[in-house]
Structure formats: structure tokens, C-alpha cells
Short mmCIF file of N, CA, C and O in Angstrom, two decimals:
data_model
loop_
_atom_site.label_atom_id
_atom_site.label_comp_id
_atom_site.label_asym_id
_atom_site.label_seq_id
_atom_site.Cartn_x
_atom_site.Cartn_y
_atom_site.Cartn_z
N MET A 19 -24.33 15.60 20.01
CA MET A 19 -23.07 15.60 19.19
C MET A 19 -22.53 13.92 19.18
O MET A 19 -22.06 13.50 18.41
N SER A 20 -22.42 13.87 20.44
CA SER A 20 -21.60 12.47 20.74
C SER A 20 -22.39 11.26 20.29
O SER A 20 -21.90 10.20 19.61
N ASP A 21 -23.67 11.19 20.13
CA ASP A 21 -24.50 10.27 19.57
C ASP A 21 -24.33 10.25 17.95
O ASP A 21 -24.35 9.34 17.42
N ARG A 22 -24.17 11.26 17.37
CA ARG A 22 -24.05 11.43 16.04
C ARG A 22 -22.62 10.75 15.77
O ARG A 22 -22.73 9.97 14.63
N LEU A 23 -21.60 11.03 16.33
CA LEU A 23 -20.41 10.49 16.12
C LEU A 23 -20.26 8.90 16.39
O LEU A 23 -19.90 8.33 15.45
N THR A 24 -21.10 8.58 17.34
CA THR A 24 -21.16 7.05 17.46
C THR A 24 -21.91 6.35 16.33
O THR A 24 -21.35 5.28 16.18
N THR A 25 -22.95 7.23 15.98
CA THR A 25 -23.83 6.48 15.09
C THR A 25 -22.98 6.53 13.51
O THR A 25 -22.82 5.47 12.93
N ALA A 26 -22.00 7.56 13.35
CA ALA A 26 -21.16 7.41 12.05
C ALA A 26 -20.04 6.47 12.09
O ALA A 26 -19.39 6.12 11.15
N LYS A 27 -19.38 6.27 13.31
CA LYS A 27 -18.21 5.50 13.50
C LYS A 27 -17.96 4.31 12.70
O LYS A 27 -16.99 4.31 11.98
N PRO A 28 -19.01 3.40 12.64
CA PRO A 28 -18.75 2.20 11.66
C PRO A 28 -18.75 2.50 10.15
O PRO A 28 -17.90 1.87 9.35
N TYR A 29 -19.32 3.35 9.89
CA TYR A 29 -19.49 3.99 8.35
C TYR A 29 -18.03 4.65 7.91
O TYR A 29 -17.54 4.36 6.86
N VAL A 30 -17.35 5.52 8.90
CA VAL A 30 -16.25 6.12 8.61
C VAL A 30 -15.02 5.16 8.80
O VAL A 30 -14.14 5.14 7.71
N LEU A 31 -15.12 3.98 9.71
CA LEU A 31 -14.14 3.04 9.72
C LEU A 31 -14.19 2.25 8.39
O LEU A 31 -13.06 1.83 7.99
N SER A 32 -15.26 1.84 7.84
CA SER A 32 -15.45 0.97 6.77
C SER A 32 -14.97 1.84 5.35
O SER A 32 -14.15 1.03 4.65
N LEU A 33 -15.28 3.00 5.71
CA LEU A 33 -14.69 4.08 4.19
C LEU A 33 -13.19 4.02 4.49
O LEU A 33 -12.49 3.84 3.36
N PHE A 34 -12.58 4.26 5.81
CA PHE A 34 -11.27 4.16 5.69
C PHE A 34 -10.57 3.22 5.21
O PHE A 34 -9.50 3.14 4.67
N ARG A 35 -11.04 2.08 5.70
CA ARG A 35 -10.59 0.64 5.65
C ARG A 35 -10.72 0.41 3.90
O ARG A 35 -9.70 -0.18 3.32
N ILE A 36 -11.79 0.75 3.35
CA ILE A 36 -11.85 0.47 1.78
C ILE A 36 -10.77 1.20 1.13
O ILE A 36 -10.17 0.82 0.22
N VAL A 37 -10.51 2.68 1.47
CA VAL A 37 -9.66 3.47 0.79
C VAL A 37 -8.13 2.86 1.02
O VAL A 37 -7.52 2.99 -0.07
N VAL A 38 -7.75 2.65 2.15
CA VAL A 38 -6.41 2.14 2.43
C VAL A 38 -6.38 0.70 1.78
O VAL A 38 -5.18 0.62 1.10
N GLY A 39 -7.36 0.03 1.64
CA GLY A 39 -7.24 -1.33 1.00
C GLY A 39 -6.86 -1.26 -0.47
O GLY A 39 -6.21 -1.78 -1.26
N LEU A 40 -7.71 -0.32 -0.97
CA LEU A 40 -7.53 0.01 -2.51
C LEU A 40 -6.16 0.64 -2.81
O LEU A 40 -5.54 0.25 -3.73
N LEU A 41 -5.85 1.36 -1.89
CA LEU A 41 -4.44 2.01 -2.14
C LEU A 41 -3.27 0.93 -2.14
O LEU A 41 -2.41 1.08 -2.97
N PHE A 42 -3.42 0.22 -1.18
CA PHE A 42 -2.28 -1.00 -1.10
C PHE A 42 -2.64 -1.82 -2.51
O PHE A 42 -1.59 -2.12 -3.02
N ALA A 43 -3.60 -2.36 -2.72
CA ALA A 43 -3.84 -3.40 -3.73
C ALA A 43 -3.46 -2.53 -4.94
O ALA A 43 -2.81 -3.43 -5.89
N CYS A 44 -3.59 -1.26 -5.39
CA CYS A 44 -3.43 -0.61 -6.56
C CYS A 44 -1.94 -0.50 -6.82
O CYS A 44 -1.25 -0.60 -7.79
N HIS A 45 -1.37 -0.24 -5.52
CA HIS A 45 0.29 -0.14 -5.57
C HIS A 45 1.01 -1.50 -5.95
O HIS A 45 1.90 -1.37 -6.94
N GLY A 46 0.37 -2.65 -5.36
CA GLY A 46 0.83 -3.80 -5.68
C GLY A 46 0.53 -4.39 -6.98
O GLY A 46 1.21 -4.89 -7.79
N ALA A 47 -0.71 -3.96 -7.56
CA ALA A 47 -1.19 -4.35 -8.91
C ALA A 47 -0.29 -3.56 -9.99
O ALA A 47 -0.10 -4.18 -11.07
N ALA A 48 0.03 -2.41 -9.69
CA ALA A 48 0.96 -1.72 -10.67
C ALA A 48 2.10 -2.34 -11.00
O ALA A 48 2.74 -2.41 -11.98
N ALA A 49 2.77 -2.99 -9.90
CA ALA A 49 4.11 -3.62 -10.11
C ALA A 49 3.95 -4.94 -10.60
O ALA A 49 4.52 -5.48 -11.33
N LEU A 50 2.80 -5.64 -10.24
CA LEU A 50 2.57 -7.02 -10.57
C LEU A 50 2.03 -7.21 -12.10
O LEU A 50 2.35 -8.01 -12.97
N PHE A 51 1.18 -6.31 -12.59
CA PHE A 51 0.46 -6.46 -13.58
C PHE A 51 0.73 -5.40 -14.56
O PHE A 51 0.32 -5.23 -15.77
N GLY A 52 1.48 -4.14 -14.36
CA GLY A 52 1.92 -3.16 -15.36
C GLY A 52 0.81 -2.15 -15.34
O GLY A 52 0.73 -1.40 -16.41
N ILE A 53 -0.27 -2.26 -14.56
CA ILE A 53 -1.45 -1.30 -14.77
C ILE A 53 -1.30 -0.02 -14.02
O ILE A 53 -0.22 -0.05 -13.17
N LEU A 54 -1.85 1.05 -14.18
CA LEU A 54 -1.78 2.29 -13.48
C LEU A 54 -0.52 2.95 -13.61
O LEU A 54 -0.08 3.54 -12.50
N GLY A 55 0.08 2.89 -14.63
CA GLY A 55 1.60 3.31 -14.68
C GLY A 55 2.65 2.22 -14.69
O GLY A 55 3.82 2.64 -14.99
N GLY A 56 2.39 1.05 -13.98
CA GLY A 56 3.54 -0.05 -13.66
C GLY A 56 4.37 0.30 -12.85
O GLY A 56 4.50 1.52 -12.25
N ALA A 57 5.18 -0.47 -12.79
CA ALA A 57 6.49 -0.24 -11.79
C ALA A 57 7.48 0.77 -12.53
O ALA A 57 7.84 0.60 -13.75
N GLY A 58 7.85 1.82 -11.90
CA GLY A 58 8.68 2.95 -12.40
C GLY A 58 8.04 3.91 -13.10
O GLY A 58 8.67 4.55 -13.94
N GLY A 59 6.71 3.78 -13.40
CA GLY A 59 5.99 4.74 -13.93
C GLY A 59 5.98 4.46 -15.71
O GLY A 59 5.19 5.31 -16.35
N GLY A 60 6.53 3.30 -16.27
CA GLY A 60 6.65 3.20 -17.37
C GLY A 60 5.64 2.11 -18.01
O GLY A 60 6.13 1.41 -19.12
N GLY A 61 4.78 1.46 -17.05
CA GLY A 61 4.24 0.31 -17.57
C GLY A 61 4.75 -1.02 -17.56
O GLY A 61 4.33 -1.94 -17.73
N ASP A 62 5.92 -0.91 -16.87
CA ASP A 62 6.83 -2.25 -16.56
C ASP A 62 6.07 -3.00 -15.46
O ASP A 62 5.42 -2.65 -14.74
N THR A 63 6.32 -4.28 -15.58
CA THR A 63 6.28 -5.08 -14.29
C THR A 63 7.30 -5.47 -13.69
O THR A 63 8.56 -5.31 -14.29
N VAL A 64 7.39 -6.00 -12.57
CA VAL A 64 8.51 -6.30 -11.61
C VAL A 64 8.84 -7.99 -12.08
O VAL A 64 7.72 -8.76 -12.14
N ALA A 65 9.80 -8.29 -12.44
CA ALA A 65 10.13 -9.73 -12.43
C ALA A 65 9.76 -10.51 -11.42
O ALA A 65 10.06 -10.42 -10.40
N ALA A 66 9.03 -11.63 -11.97
CA ALA A 66 8.55 -12.74 -10.80
C ALA A 66 9.69 -13.31 -10.00
O ALA A 66 10.61 -13.84 -10.67
N GLY A 67 9.44 -13.32 -8.90
CA GLY A 67 10.56 -13.88 -7.99
C GLY A 67 11.75 -12.86 -7.48
O GLY A 67 12.46 -13.34 -6.75
N THR A 68 11.83 -11.78 -8.12
CA THR A 68 12.95 -10.80 -7.64
C THR A 68 12.78 -10.26 -6.23
O THR A 68 11.59 -9.98 -5.88
N TRP A 69 13.60 -10.21 -5.60
CA TRP A 69 13.94 -9.66 -4.29
C TRP A 69 14.36 -8.18 -4.25
O TRP A 69 15.38 -7.94 -4.84
N PRO A 70 13.70 -7.39 -3.58
CA PRO A 70 12.51 -7.51 -2.85
C PRO A 70 11.30 -7.17 -3.40
O PRO A 70 10.04 -7.30 -2.98
N GLY A 71 11.36 -6.57 -4.69
CA GLY A 71 10.28 -6.19 -5.54
C GLY A 71 9.12 -6.81 -5.52
O GLY A 71 7.99 -6.45 -5.41
N TRP A 72 9.12 -8.01 -6.25
CA TRP A 72 7.97 -8.80 -6.46
C TRP A 72 7.28 -9.21 -5.17
O TRP A 72 6.09 -9.22 -5.23
N TYR A 73 8.19 -9.68 -4.23
CA TYR A 73 7.46 -10.27 -3.10
C TYR A 73 6.72 -9.03 -2.28
O TYR A 73 5.73 -9.31 -1.71
N ALA A 74 7.45 -7.89 -2.29
CA ALA A 74 6.68 -6.61 -1.79
C ALA A 74 5.46 -6.31 -2.41
O ALA A 74 4.26 -6.07 -2.02
N ALA A 75 5.33 -6.47 -3.81
CA ALA A 75 4.00 -6.25 -4.67
C ALA A 75 3.12 -7.38 -4.07
O ALA A 75 1.99 -6.81 -4.34
N VAL A 76 3.47 -8.60 -4.05
CA VAL A 76 2.58 -9.39 -3.93
C VAL A 76 2.04 -9.14 -2.38
O VAL A 76 0.69 -9.17 -2.19
N ILE A 77 2.86 -8.87 -1.53
CA ILE A 77 2.37 -8.53 -0.26
C ILE A 77 1.29 -7.34 -0.23
O ILE A 77 0.06 -7.41 0.54
N GLN A 78 1.68 -6.51 -0.91
CA GLN A 78 0.75 -5.33 -0.92
C GLN A 78 -0.73 -5.62 -1.62
O GLN A 78 -1.69 -5.10 -1.15
N PHE A 79 -0.52 -6.20 -2.77
CA PHE A 79 -1.76 -6.46 -3.49
C PHE A 79 -2.53 -7.42 -2.62
O PHE A 79 -3.96 -7.18 -2.64
N VAL A 80 -2.12 -8.50 -2.19
CA VAL A 80 -2.82 -9.53 -1.36
C VAL A 80 -3.33 -9.04 -0.06
O VAL A 80 -4.38 -9.01 0.52
N GLY A 81 -2.41 -7.94 0.67
CA GLY A 81 -2.78 -7.15 1.83
C GLY A 81 -3.94 -6.33 1.55
O GLY A 81 -4.72 -6.15 2.32
N GLY A 82 -3.76 -5.69 0.59
CA GLY A 82 -4.89 -4.68 0.23
C GLY A 82 -6.06 -5.14 -0.01
O GLY A 82 -7.04 -4.83 0.35
N ILE A 83 -6.09 -6.42 -0.62
CA ILE A 83 -7.52 -7.04 -1.00
C ILE A 83 -8.07 -7.47 0.44
O ILE A 83 -9.24 -7.28 0.56
N LEU A 84 -7.21 -8.04 1.29
CA LEU A 84 -7.76 -8.44 2.55
C LEU A 84 -8.03 -7.22 3.43
O LEU A 84 -9.07 -7.32 4.12
N VAL A 85 -7.35 -6.06 3.34
CA VAL A 85 -8.00 -5.02 4.06
C VAL A 85 -9.22 -4.58 3.47
O VAL A 85 -10.08 -4.17 4.26
N LEU A 86 -9.41 -4.61 2.23
CA LEU A 86 -10.50 -4.14 1.50
C LEU A 86 -11.69 -4.83 1.98
O LEU A 86 -12.82 -4.31 2.12
N LEU A 87 -11.51 -6.06 2.06
CA LEU A 87 -12.60 -7.07 2.35
C LEU A 87 -12.91 -7.16 3.93
O LEU A 87 -13.88 -7.61 4.47
N GLY A 88 -11.88 -6.61 4.68
CA GLY A 88 -12.07 -6.73 6.11
C GLY A 88 -11.49 -8.06 6.81
O GLY A 88 -12.06 -8.32 7.88
N LEU A 89 -10.84 -8.83 5.95
CA LEU A 89 -10.47 -10.34 6.40
C LEU A 89 -8.96 -9.93 7.03
O LEU A 89 -8.09 -9.74 6.41
N GLY A 90 -8.90 -10.10 8.47
CA GLY A 90 -7.45 -9.96 8.86
C GLY A 90 -6.77 -8.75 8.56
O GLY A 90 -5.75 -8.44 8.55
N SER A 91 -7.75 -7.67 8.62
CA SER A 91 -7.22 -6.47 8.22
C SER A 91 -6.11 -5.86 9.04
O SER A 91 -5.26 -5.08 8.36
N ARG A 92 -6.16 -6.00 10.24
CA ARG A 92 -4.99 -5.57 11.09
C ARG A 92 -3.88 -5.97 10.80
O ARG A 92 -2.69 -5.27 10.45
N THR A 93 -3.93 -7.38 10.75
CA THR A 93 -2.40 -8.04 10.42
C THR A 93 -2.15 -7.70 8.89
O THR A 93 -0.73 -7.45 8.60
N ALA A 94 -3.00 -7.74 8.02
CA ALA A 94 -2.66 -7.45 6.67
C ALA A 94 -2.21 -5.85 6.52
O ALA A 94 -1.22 -5.68 5.84
N ALA A 95 -2.83 -5.04 7.15
CA ALA A 95 -2.43 -3.64 7.07
C ALA A 95 -0.88 -3.30 7.85
O ALA A 95 -0.01 -2.73 7.20
N LEU A 96 -0.63 -4.09 8.58
CA LEU A 96 0.57 -4.18 9.23
C LEU A 96 1.95 -4.61 8.55
O LEU A 96 2.81 -3.82 8.25
N ILE A 97 1.58 -5.74 7.93
CA ILE A 97 2.56 -6.12 7.03
C ILE A 97 2.87 -5.57 5.67
O ILE A 97 3.77 -5.18 5.39
N SER A 98 1.44 -5.20 5.13
CA SER A 98 1.72 -4.28 3.96
C SER A 98 2.45 -2.91 4.35
O SER A 98 3.30 -2.50 3.46
N SER A 99 2.27 -2.17 5.47
CA SER A 99 2.66 -1.16 5.60
C SER A 99 4.29 -1.26 5.81
O SER A 99 4.97 -0.40 5.84
N GLY A 100 4.55 -2.40 6.54
CA GLY A 100 5.99 -2.85 6.72
C GLY A 100 6.57 -2.84 5.62
O GLY A 100 7.92 -2.28 5.31
N SER A 101 6.06 -3.42 4.68
CA SER A 101 6.85 -3.57 3.24
C SER A 101 7.00 -2.16 2.36
O SER A 101 8.07 -2.03 1.90
N MET A 102 6.14 -1.23 2.77
CA MET A 102 6.14 -0.07 2.04
C MET A 102 7.33 0.82 3.05
O MET A 102 7.96 1.72 2.17
N ALA A 103 7.26 0.67 4.05
CA ALA A 103 8.15 1.40 4.99
C ALA A 103 9.55 0.84 4.81
O ALA A 103 10.47 1.66 4.50
N TYR A 104 9.85 -0.54 4.36
CA TYR A 104 11.01 -0.86 4.02
C TYR A 104 11.43 -0.29 2.63
O TYR A 104 12.65 0.30 2.42
N ALA A 105 10.60 -0.41 1.79
CA ALA A 105 11.08 0.48 0.31
C ALA A 105 11.26 1.87 0.65
O ALA A 105 12.10 2.32 -0.09
N TYR A 106 10.71 2.63 1.31
CA TYR A 106 10.76 4.02 1.39
C TYR A 106 12.21 4.23 2.25
O TYR A 106 12.98 4.95 1.82
N PHE A 107 12.50 3.65 3.20
CA PHE A 107 13.77 3.92 3.91
C PHE A 107 14.95 3.20 3.22
O PHE A 107 16.09 3.59 3.40
N SER A 108 14.70 2.20 2.52
CA SER A 108 16.02 1.72 1.92
C SER A 108 16.25 2.21 0.50
O SER A 108 17.10 2.18 0.09
N THR A 109 15.19 2.68 -0.41
CA THR A 109 15.32 3.21 -1.50
C THR A 109 14.96 4.72 -1.71
O THR A 109 15.99 5.42 -2.20
N HIS A 110 14.07 5.23 -1.14
CA HIS A 110 13.60 6.53 -1.39
C HIS A 110 14.42 7.47 -0.42
O HIS A 110 14.54 8.61 -0.81
N ALA A 111 14.41 7.18 0.89
CA ALA A 111 14.84 8.29 1.81
C ALA A 111 16.22 8.73 1.68
O ALA A 111 16.48 9.99 1.82
N PRO A 112 17.14 7.72 1.33
CA PRO A 112 18.45 8.23 0.98
C PRO A 112 18.52 9.20 -0.07
O PRO A 112 19.65 9.94 -0.16
N GLU A 113 17.71 9.44 -1.06
CA GLU A 113 17.78 10.31 -2.18
C GLU A 113 17.05 11.72 -2.04
O GLU A 113 17.12 12.52 -2.59
N GLY A 114 16.00 11.66 -0.94
CA GLY A 114 15.42 12.68 -0.71
C GLY A 114 14.05 12.40 0.23
O GLY A 114 13.59 11.13 0.14
N LEU A 115 13.53 13.49 0.87
CA LEU A 115 12.34 13.27 1.62
C LEU A 115 11.27 12.63 1.18
O LEU A 115 10.34 11.82 1.41
N TRP A 116 10.81 13.19 -0.13
CA TRP A 116 9.63 12.95 -0.70
C TRP A 116 10.02 11.86 -1.98
O TRP A 116 10.66 12.40 -2.98
N PRO A 117 9.35 10.59 -2.12
CA PRO A 117 9.63 9.73 -3.06
C PRO A 117 9.19 10.34 -4.43
O PRO A 117 9.79 9.95 -5.40
N LEU A 118 8.10 11.24 -4.57
CA LEU A 118 7.95 11.77 -5.89
C LEU A 118 9.03 12.62 -6.58
O LEU A 118 9.06 12.55 -7.91
N LEU A 119 9.85 12.95 -5.79
CA LEU A 119 11.01 13.88 -6.30
C LEU A 119 12.09 12.87 -6.83
O LEU A 119 13.03 13.44 -7.46
N ASN A 120 12.13 11.57 -6.36
CA ASN A 120 13.03 10.52 -7.08
C ASN A 120 12.38 9.71 -7.80
O ASN A 120 12.89 8.36 -7.47
N LEU A 121 11.59 9.90 -8.96
CA LEU A 121 11.10 8.97 -9.66
C LEU A 121 11.90 7.92 -10.34
O LEU A 121 11.52 6.60 -10.63
N SER A 122 13.03 8.22 -10.71
CA SER A 122 13.91 7.36 -11.30
C SER A 122 14.37 6.11 -10.42
O SER A 122 14.92 5.07 -10.96
N LEU A 123 14.12 6.24 -9.23
CA LEU A 123 14.51 5.14 -8.21
C LEU A 123 13.47 4.25 -7.79
O LEU A 123 13.53 3.48 -6.81
N ILE A 124 12.37 4.22 -8.24
CA ILE A 124 11.14 3.65 -8.06
C ILE A 124 11.40 2.11 -7.93
O ILE A 124 11.57 1.52 -9.13
N HIS A 125 11.27 1.48 -7.07
CA HIS A 125 11.43 0.08 -6.65
C HIS A 125 10.38 -0.07 -5.59
O HIS A 125 10.25 0.49 -4.58
N ILE A 126 9.94 -1.34 -5.79
CA ILE A 126 8.70 -1.89 -4.61
C ILE A 126 9.19 -2.40 -3.64
O ILE A 126 10.02 -3.09 -3.56
#
């Protein structure tokens, strides 16, 4: 059993990296380009240069692409997850535990 797990490890880690990278990149792309529902779920984009939404979207989009490609993935994932944690604790958590329940407050 141990040999099978050792053999599968690189494939599982690659799959995990690809999925996490896509999630980060899609979240950033939604706010930057208005795709996949856009910012706030209405197909809107975040105005360029606005703090913190636009910068967070750029971090998540670029960081997601880097994680997806495996380029500096540890650093990119740490910075991207930090921007999402900031958004959660500054915007969503005060209104409720689950961000999906307070969709009117979506800010990246």
C-alpha cells in the first residue's frame, strides 16, 4: 500500500495545485473581467486601482496562474490566500459565518 501511495503522490499534488490555482485565478478573473458572474454576481468589474478590491483581484488572478503553472507556487498561494483571508475577515465575517449568505456584501 505504501508503494502505491508513493507512486500516486506527484499526481495527486499536481491535481491539487491545478485545482487551487484555477480557483484563485477564476476568483480574480471574475472581478477583473466580469466573467463567471463578475464582482457582486452581477457581471460587474472592480474599478481599476480601487483599494482593496482591484489589488486583491490582481493578486488572486496572477497568483492563481502562478500556482496553476507551478511557478513560485508556495509564495503565490500564501499571498493569494492572505488576500482572500483579509476579504473574509474584513467584509464577510462581521455579517455572518458563511460568505454565500451575505452576497450583497461581496467585495474582493
